PDB file of C-alpha atoms in Angstrom:
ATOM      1  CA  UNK A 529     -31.131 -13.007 -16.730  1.00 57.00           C
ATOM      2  CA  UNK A 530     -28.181 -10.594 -16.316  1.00 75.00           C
ATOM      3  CA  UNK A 531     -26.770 -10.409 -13.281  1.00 88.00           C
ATOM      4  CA  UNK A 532     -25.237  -6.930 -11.720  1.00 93.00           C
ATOM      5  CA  UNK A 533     -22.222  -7.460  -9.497  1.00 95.00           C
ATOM      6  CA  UNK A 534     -19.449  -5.181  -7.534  1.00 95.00           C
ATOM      7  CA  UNK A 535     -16.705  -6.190  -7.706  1.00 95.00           C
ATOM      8  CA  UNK A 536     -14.557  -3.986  -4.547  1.00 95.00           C
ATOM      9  CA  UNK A 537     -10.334  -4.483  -4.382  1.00 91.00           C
ATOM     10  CA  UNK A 538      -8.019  -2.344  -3.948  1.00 86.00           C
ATOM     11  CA  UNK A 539      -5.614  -4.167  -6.008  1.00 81.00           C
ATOM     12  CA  UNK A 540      -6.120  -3.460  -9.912  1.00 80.00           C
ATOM     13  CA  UNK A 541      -4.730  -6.546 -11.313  1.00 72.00           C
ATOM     14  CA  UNK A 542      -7.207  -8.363  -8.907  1.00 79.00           C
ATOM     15  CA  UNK A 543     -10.392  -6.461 -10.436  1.00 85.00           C
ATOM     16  CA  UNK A 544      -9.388  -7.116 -13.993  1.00 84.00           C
ATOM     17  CA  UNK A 545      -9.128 -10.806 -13.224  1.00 81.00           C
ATOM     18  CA  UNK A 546     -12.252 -10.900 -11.634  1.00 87.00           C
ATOM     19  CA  UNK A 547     -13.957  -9.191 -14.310  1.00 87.00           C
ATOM     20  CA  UNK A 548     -12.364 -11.565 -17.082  1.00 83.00           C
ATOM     21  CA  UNK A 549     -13.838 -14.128 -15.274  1.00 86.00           C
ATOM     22  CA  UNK A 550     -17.387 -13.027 -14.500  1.00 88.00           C
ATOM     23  CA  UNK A 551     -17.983 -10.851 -17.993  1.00 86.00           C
ATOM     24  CA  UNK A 552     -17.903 -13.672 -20.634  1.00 85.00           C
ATOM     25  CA  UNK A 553     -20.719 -15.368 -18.250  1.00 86.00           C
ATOM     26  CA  UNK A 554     -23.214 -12.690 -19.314  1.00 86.00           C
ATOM     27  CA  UNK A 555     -22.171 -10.864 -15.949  1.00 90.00           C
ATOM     28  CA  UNK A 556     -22.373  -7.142 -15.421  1.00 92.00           C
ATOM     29  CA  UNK A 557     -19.484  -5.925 -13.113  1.00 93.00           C
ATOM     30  CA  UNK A 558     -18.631  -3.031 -11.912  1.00 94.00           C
ATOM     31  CA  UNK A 559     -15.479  -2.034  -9.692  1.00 93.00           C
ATOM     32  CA  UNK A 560     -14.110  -0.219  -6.866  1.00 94.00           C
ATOM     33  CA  UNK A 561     -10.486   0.355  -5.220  1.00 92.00           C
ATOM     34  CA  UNK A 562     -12.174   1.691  -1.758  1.00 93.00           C
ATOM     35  CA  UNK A 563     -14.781   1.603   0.743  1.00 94.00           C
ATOM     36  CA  UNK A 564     -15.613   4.944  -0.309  1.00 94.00           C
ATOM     37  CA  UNK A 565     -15.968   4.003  -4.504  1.00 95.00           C
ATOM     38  CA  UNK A 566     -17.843   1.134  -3.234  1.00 94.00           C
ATOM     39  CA  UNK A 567     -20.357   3.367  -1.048  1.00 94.00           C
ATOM     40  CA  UNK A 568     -21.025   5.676  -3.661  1.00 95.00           C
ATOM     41  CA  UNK A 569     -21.545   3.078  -6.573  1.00 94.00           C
ATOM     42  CA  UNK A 570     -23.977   1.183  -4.287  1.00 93.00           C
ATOM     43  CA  UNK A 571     -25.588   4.738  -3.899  1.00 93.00           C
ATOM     44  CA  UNK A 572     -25.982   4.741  -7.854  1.00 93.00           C
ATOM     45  CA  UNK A 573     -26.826   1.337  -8.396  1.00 92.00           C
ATOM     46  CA  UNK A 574     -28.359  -1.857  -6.388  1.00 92.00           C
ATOM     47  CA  UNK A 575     -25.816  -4.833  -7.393  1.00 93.00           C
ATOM     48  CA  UNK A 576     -27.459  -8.178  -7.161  1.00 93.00           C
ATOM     49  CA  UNK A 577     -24.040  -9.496  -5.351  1.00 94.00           C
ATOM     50  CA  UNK A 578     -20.851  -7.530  -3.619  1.00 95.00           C
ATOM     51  CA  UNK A 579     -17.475  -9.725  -3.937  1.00 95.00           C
ATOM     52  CA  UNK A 580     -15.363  -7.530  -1.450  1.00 94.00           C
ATOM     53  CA  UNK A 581     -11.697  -7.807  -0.320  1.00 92.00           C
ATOM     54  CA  UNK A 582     -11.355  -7.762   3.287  1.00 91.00           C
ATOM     55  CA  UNK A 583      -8.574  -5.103   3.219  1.00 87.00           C
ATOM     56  CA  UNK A 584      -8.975  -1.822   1.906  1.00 91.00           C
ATOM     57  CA  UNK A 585      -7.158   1.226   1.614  1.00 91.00           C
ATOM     58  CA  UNK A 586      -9.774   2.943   4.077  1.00 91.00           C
ATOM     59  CA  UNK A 587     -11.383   0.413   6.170  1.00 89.00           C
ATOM     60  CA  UNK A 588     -12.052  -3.021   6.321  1.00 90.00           C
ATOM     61  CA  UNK A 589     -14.732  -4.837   4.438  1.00 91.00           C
ATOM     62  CA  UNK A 590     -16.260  -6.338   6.855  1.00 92.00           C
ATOM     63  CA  UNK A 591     -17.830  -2.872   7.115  1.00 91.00           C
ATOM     64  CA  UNK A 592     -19.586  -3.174   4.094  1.00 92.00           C
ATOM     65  CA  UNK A 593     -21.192  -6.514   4.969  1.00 91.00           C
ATOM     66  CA  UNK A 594     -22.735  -4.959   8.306  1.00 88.00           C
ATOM     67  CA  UNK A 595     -24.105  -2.128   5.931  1.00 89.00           C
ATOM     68  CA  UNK A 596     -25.552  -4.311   3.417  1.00 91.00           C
ATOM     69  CA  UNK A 597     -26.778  -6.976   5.705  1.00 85.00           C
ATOM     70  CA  UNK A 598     -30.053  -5.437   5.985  1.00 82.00           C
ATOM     71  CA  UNK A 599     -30.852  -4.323   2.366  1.00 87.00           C
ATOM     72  CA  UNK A 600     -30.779  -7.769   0.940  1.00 86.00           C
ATOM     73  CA  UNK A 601     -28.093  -7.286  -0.716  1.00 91.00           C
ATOM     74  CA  UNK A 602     -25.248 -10.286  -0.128  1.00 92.00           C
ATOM     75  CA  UNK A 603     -21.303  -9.832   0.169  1.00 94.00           C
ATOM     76  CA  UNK A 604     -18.950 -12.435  -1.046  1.00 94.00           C
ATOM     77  CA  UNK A 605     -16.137 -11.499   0.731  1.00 93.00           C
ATOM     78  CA  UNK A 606     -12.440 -12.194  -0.438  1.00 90.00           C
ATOM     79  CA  UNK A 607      -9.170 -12.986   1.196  1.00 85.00           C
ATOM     80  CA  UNK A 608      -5.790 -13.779   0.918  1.00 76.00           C
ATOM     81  CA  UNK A 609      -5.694 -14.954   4.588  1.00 76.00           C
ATOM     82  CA  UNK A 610      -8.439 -17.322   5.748  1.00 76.00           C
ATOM     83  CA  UNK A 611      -8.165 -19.070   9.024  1.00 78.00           C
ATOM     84  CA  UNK A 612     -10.882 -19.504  12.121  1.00 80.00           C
ATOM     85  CA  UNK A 613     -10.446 -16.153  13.007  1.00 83.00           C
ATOM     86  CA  UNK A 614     -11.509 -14.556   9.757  1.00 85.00           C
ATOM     87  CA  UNK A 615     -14.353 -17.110   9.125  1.00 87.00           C
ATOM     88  CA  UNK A 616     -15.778 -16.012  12.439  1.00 88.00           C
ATOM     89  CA  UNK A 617     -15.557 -12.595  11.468  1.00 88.00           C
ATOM     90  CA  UNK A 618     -17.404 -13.137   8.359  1.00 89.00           C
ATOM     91  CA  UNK A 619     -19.840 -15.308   9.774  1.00 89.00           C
ATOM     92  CA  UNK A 620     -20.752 -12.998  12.232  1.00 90.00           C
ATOM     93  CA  UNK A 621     -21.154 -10.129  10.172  1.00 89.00           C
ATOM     94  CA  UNK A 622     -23.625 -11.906   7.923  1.00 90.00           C
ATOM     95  CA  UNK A 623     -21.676 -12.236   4.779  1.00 91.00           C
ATOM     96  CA  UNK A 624     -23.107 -14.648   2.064  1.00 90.00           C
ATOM     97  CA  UNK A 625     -19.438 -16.273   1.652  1.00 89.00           C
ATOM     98  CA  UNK A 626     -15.841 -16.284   1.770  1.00 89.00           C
ATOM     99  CA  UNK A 627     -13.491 -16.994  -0.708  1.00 88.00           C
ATOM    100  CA  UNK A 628      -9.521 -17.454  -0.560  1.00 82.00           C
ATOM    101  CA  UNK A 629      -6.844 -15.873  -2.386  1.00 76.00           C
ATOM    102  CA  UNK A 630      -5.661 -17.141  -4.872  1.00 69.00           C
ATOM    103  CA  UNK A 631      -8.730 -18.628  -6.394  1.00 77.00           C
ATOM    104  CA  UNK A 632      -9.227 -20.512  -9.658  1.00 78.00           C
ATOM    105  CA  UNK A 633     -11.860 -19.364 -12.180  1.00 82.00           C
ATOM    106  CA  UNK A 634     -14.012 -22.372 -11.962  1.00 83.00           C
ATOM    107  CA  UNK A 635     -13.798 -21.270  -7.986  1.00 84.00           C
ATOM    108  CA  UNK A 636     -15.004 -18.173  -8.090  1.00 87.00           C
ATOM    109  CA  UNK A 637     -17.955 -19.240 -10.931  1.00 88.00           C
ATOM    110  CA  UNK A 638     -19.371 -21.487  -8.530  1.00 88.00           C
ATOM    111  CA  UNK A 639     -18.976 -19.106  -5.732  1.00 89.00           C
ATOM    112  CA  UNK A 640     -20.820 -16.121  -8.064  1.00 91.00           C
ATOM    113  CA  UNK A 641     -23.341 -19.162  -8.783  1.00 89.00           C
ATOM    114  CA  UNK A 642     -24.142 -20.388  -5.361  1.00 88.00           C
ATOM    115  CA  UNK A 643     -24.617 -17.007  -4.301  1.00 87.00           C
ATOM    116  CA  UNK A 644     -27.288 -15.924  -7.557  1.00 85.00           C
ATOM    117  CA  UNK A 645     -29.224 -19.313  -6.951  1.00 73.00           C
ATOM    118  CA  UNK A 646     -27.055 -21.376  -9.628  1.00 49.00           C
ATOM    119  CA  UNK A 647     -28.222 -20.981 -12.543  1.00 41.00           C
ATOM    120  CA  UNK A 648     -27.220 -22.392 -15.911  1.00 36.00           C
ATOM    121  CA  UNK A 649     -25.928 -19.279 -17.216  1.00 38.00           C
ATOM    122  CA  UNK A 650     -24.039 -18.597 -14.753  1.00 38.00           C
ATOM    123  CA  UNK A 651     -22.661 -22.049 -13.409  1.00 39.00           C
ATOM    124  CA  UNK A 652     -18.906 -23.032 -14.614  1.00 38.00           C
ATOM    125  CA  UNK A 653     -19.005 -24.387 -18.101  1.00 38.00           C
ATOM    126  CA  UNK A 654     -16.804 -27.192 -16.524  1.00 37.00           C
ATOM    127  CA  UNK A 655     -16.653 -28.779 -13.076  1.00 37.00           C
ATOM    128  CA  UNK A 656     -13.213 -28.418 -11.646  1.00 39.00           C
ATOM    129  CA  UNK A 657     -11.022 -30.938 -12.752  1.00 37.00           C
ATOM    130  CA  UNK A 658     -10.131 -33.716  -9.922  1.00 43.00           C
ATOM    131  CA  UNK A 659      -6.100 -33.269  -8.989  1.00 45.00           C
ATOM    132  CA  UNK A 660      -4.125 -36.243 -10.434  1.00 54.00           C
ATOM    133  CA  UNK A 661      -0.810 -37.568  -8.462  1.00 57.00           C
ATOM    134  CA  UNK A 662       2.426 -36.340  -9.819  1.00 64.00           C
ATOM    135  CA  UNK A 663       4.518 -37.919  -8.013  1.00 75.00           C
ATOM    136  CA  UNK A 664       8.117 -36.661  -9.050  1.00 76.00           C
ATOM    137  CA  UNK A 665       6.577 -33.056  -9.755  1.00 76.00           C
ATOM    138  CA  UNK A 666       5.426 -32.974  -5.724  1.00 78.00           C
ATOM    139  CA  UNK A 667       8.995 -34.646  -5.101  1.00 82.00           C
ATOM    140  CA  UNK A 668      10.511 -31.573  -7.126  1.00 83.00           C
ATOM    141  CA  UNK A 669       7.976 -28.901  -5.620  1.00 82.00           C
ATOM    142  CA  UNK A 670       8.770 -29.990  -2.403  1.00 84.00           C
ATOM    143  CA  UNK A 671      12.447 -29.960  -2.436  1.00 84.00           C
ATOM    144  CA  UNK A 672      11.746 -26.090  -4.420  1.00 85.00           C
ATOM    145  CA  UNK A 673      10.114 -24.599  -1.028  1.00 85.00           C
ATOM    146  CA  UNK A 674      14.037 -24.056   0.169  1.00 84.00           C
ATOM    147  CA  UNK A 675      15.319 -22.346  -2.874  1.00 88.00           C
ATOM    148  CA  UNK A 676      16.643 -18.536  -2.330  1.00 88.00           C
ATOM    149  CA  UNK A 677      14.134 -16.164  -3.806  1.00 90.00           C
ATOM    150  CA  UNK A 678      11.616 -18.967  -4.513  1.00 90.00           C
ATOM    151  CA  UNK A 679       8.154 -17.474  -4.358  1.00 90.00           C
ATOM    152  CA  UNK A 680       6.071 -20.158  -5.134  1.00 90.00           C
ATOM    153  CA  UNK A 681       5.732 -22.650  -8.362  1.00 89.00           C
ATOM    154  CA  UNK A 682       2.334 -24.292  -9.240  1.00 86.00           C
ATOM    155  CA  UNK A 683       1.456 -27.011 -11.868  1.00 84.00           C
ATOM    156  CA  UNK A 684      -1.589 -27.114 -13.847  1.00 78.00           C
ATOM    157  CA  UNK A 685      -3.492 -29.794 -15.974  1.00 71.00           C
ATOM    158  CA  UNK A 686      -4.253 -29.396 -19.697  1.00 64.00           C
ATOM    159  CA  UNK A 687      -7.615 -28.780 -18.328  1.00 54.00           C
ATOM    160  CA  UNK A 688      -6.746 -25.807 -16.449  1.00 58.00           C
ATOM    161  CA  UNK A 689      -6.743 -27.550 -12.819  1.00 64.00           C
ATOM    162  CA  UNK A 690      -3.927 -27.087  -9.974  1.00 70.00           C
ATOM    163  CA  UNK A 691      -2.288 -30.687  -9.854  1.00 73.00           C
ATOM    164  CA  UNK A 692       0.438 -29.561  -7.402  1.00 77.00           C
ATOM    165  CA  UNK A 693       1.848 -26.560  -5.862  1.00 82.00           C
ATOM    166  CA  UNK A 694       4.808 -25.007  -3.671  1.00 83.00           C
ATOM    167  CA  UNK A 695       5.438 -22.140  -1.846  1.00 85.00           C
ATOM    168  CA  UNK A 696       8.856 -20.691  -1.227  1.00 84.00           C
ATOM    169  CA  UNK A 697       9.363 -20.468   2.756  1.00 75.00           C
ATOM    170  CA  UNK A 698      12.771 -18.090   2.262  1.00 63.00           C
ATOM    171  CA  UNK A 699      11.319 -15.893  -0.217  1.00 51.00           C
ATOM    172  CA  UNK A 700      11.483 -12.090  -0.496  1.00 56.00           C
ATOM    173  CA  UNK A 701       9.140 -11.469   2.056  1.00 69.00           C
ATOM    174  CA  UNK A 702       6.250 -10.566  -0.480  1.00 78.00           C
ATOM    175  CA  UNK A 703       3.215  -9.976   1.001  1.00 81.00           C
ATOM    176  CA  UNK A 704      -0.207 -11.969   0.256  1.00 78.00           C
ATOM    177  CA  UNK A 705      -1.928  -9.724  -2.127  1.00 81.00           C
ATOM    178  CA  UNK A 706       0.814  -9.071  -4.373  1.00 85.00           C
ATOM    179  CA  UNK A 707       1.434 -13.038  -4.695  1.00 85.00           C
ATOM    180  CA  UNK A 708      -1.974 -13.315  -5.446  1.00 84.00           C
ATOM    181  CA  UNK A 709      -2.153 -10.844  -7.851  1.00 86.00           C
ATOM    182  CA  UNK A 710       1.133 -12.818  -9.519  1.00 87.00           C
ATOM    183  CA  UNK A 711      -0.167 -16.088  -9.265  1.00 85.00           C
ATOM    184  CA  UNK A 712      -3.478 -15.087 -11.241  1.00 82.00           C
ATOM    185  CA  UNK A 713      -1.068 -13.446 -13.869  1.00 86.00           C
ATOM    186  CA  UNK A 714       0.567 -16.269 -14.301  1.00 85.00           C
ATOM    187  CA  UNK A 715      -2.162 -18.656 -14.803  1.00 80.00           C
ATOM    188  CA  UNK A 716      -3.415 -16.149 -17.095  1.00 80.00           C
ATOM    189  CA  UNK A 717      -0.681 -16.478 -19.102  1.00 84.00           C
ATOM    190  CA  UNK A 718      -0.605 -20.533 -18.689  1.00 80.00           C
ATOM    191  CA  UNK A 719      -4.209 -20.321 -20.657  1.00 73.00           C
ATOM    192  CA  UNK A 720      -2.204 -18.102 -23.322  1.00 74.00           C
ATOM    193  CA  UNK A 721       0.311 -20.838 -23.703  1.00 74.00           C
ATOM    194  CA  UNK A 722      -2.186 -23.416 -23.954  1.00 65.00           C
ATOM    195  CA  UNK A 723      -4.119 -21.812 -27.086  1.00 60.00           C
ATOM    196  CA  UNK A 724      -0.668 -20.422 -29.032  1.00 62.00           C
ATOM    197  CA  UNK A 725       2.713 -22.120 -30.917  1.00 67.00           C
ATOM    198  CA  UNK A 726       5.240 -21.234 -28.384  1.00 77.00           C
ATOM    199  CA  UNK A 727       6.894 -23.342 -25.439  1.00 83.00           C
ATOM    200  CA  UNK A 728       7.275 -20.774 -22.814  1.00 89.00           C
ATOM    201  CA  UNK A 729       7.122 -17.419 -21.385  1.00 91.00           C
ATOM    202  CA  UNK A 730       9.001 -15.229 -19.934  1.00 93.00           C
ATOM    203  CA  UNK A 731       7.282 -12.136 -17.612  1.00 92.00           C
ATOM    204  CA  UNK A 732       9.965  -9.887 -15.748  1.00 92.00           C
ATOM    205  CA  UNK A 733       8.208  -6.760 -13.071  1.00 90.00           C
ATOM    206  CA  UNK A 734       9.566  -4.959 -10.664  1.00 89.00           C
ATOM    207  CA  UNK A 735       9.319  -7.074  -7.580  1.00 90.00           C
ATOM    208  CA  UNK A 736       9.397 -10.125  -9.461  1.00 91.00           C
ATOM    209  CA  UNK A 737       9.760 -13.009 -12.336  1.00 93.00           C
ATOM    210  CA  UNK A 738       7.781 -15.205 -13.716  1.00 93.00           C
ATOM    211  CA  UNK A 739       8.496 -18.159 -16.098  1.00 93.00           C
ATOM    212  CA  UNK A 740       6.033 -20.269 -17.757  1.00 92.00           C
ATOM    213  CA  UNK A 741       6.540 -23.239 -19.176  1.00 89.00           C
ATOM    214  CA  UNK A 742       4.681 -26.080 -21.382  1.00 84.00           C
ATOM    215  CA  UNK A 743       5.439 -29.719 -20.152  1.00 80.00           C
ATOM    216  CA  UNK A 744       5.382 -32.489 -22.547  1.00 73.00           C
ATOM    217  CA  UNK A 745       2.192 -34.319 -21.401  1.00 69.00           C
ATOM    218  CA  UNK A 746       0.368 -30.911 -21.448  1.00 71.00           C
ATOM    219  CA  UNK A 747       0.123 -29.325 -18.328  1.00 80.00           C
ATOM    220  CA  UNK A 748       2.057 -25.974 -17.838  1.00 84.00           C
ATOM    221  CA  UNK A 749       4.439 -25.569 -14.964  1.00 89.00           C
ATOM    222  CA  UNK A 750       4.373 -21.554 -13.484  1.00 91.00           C
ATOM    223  CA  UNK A 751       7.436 -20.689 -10.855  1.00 93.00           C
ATOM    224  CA  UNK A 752       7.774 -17.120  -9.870  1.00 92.00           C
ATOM    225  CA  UNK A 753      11.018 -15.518  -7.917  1.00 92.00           C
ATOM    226  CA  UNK A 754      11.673 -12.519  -6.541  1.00 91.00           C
ATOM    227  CA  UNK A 755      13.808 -10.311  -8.780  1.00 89.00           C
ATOM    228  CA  UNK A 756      16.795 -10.251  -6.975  1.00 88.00           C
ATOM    229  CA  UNK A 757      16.998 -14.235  -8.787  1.00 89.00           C
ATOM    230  CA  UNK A 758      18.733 -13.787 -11.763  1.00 90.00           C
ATOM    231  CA  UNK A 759      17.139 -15.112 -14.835  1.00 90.00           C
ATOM    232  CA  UNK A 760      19.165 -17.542 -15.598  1.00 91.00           C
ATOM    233  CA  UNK A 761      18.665 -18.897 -11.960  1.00 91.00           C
ATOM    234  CA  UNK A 762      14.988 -18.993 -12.600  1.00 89.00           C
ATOM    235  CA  UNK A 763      14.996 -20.686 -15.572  1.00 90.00           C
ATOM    236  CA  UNK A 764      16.993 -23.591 -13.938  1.00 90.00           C
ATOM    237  CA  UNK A 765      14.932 -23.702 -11.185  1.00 89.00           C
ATOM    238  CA  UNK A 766      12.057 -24.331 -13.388  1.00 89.00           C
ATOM    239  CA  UNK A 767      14.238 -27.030 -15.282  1.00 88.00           C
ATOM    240  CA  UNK A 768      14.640 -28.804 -11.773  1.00 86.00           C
ATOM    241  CA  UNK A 769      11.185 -28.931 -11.265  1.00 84.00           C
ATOM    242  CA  UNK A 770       9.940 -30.550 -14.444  1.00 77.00           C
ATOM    243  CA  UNK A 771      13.453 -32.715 -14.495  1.00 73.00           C
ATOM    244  CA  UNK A 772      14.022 -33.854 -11.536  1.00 62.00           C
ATOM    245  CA  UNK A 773      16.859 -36.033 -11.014  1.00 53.00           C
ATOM    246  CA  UNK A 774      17.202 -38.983  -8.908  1.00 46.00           C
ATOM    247  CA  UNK A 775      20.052 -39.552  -7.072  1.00 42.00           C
ATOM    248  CA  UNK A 776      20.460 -42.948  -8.460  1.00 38.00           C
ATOM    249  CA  UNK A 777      20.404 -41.419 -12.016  1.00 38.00           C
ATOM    250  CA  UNK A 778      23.687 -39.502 -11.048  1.00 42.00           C
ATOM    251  CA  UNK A 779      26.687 -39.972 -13.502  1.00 42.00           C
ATOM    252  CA  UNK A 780      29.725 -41.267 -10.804  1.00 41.00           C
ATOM    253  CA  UNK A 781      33.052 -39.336 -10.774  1.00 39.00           C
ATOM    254  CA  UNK A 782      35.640 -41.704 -12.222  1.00 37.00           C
ATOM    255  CA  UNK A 783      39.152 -41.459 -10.617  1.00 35.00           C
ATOM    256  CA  UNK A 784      42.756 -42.949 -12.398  1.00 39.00           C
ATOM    257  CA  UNK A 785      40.468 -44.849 -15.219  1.00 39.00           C
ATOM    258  CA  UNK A 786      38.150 -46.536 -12.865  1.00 39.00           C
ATOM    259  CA  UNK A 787      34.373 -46.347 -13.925  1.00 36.00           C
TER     260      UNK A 787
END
């Protein structure tokens, strides 16, 4: 059975995401960027499930939970900040769920699932692959959290699961959604990599860069700066990650002949 879903962000990139991850399911999504949209295509249409960013351009969302709590109609809300505070807030308004930014695709399947009873064709055609150690990756994504303009770098299994991740604690001072909204793109483009010939990939916006690369045992290393990095800069980060070398490994400085 076909489920209809609204799908209610402000951000663009976000909704597009969403929908490439719900449509293929048999999923029928709509979207809107507002409170308002989101009023008005609710007036149209009765969705079977809401997924609704907590921050909108003209209210919050938690407005729309209150509204709906009494039509039988349940909110999935979504947020790129999720402490006690908000989970309280969510709870109390009655929504059906909360889900943090950024999310994986086989996270928000199960989350869509849970919420429409879990049914078979709409449950994750794969369960989320368990994290494996990495030990010198962590090593080297630790070590990247100090970098200048380092926004964050995440690693990814050949499976499509997060083995190990870092975020930059000096960066530009980007806010939440927008490193959401790059961190999807660039696992986006980690699944491109994955099913085509070429080694890497290079992604330059406004605000930002993003380089992907292919690692030899398969999984695909994504680092995003800001853009006052230059390119050359991010590409060596990324080479420090996925190289790391030990201190021990260090060629010694030889003076008058000695070795």
């Amino acid at each position: 059975m076909t489920s209809k879903l609204l799908i209610v962000d402000d951000s663009l990139s976000v909704r597009k995401a969403i929908e490439r991850i719900l449509g293929p399911q048999g999923h029928q999504t709509r979207s809107a960027a507002s409170l308002a949209a989101a009023r008005a295509a609710l007036d149209a249409e009765t969705p079977d499930l809401v997924l609704c960013d907590l921050i909108l351009p003209d209210g919050d969302g938690i407005e729309l939970v209150s509204e709906l709590r009494g039509k039988g109609v349940p909110v999935l809300c979504i947020s790129a900040v999720v402490d006690g505070g908000v989970r309280e807030r969510v709870a109390a308004a009655g929504a059906a769920g909360l889900l943090a930014k950024p999310f994986t695709p086989a996270e928000m399947l199960a989350a869509v699932a849970a919420q429409l009873g879990g049914n078979g064709a709409h449950a994750p055609a794969h369960a989320p692959v368990a994290p494996r150690r990495q030990p010198a990756i962590e090593r080297s994504l630790e070590a990247a959290k100090d970098w200048a303009g380092l926004v964050f770098a995440v690693v990814t299994a050949p499976e499509g699961g997060e083995l190990a991740g870092a975020r930059g604690v000096s960066s530009s001072g980007m806010n939440e959604g927008r490193t959401a909204e790059l961190l999807q793109l660039g696992r986006r483009m980690a699944s491109e990599l994955r099913s085509g010939t070429v080694q890497s990939m290079v992604l330059e916006a406004y605000d930002a860069r993003l380089i992907v690369e292919l690692l030899p045992e398969g999984e695909v290393l994504v680092i995003c700066v800001s853009s006052t990095v230059l390119l050359g800069m991010a590409l060596l980060y990324a080479r420090r990650i996925h190289r790391p070398v030990s201190p021990l490994s260090r060629p010694r400085r030889s003076f008058g002949g000695a070795s």
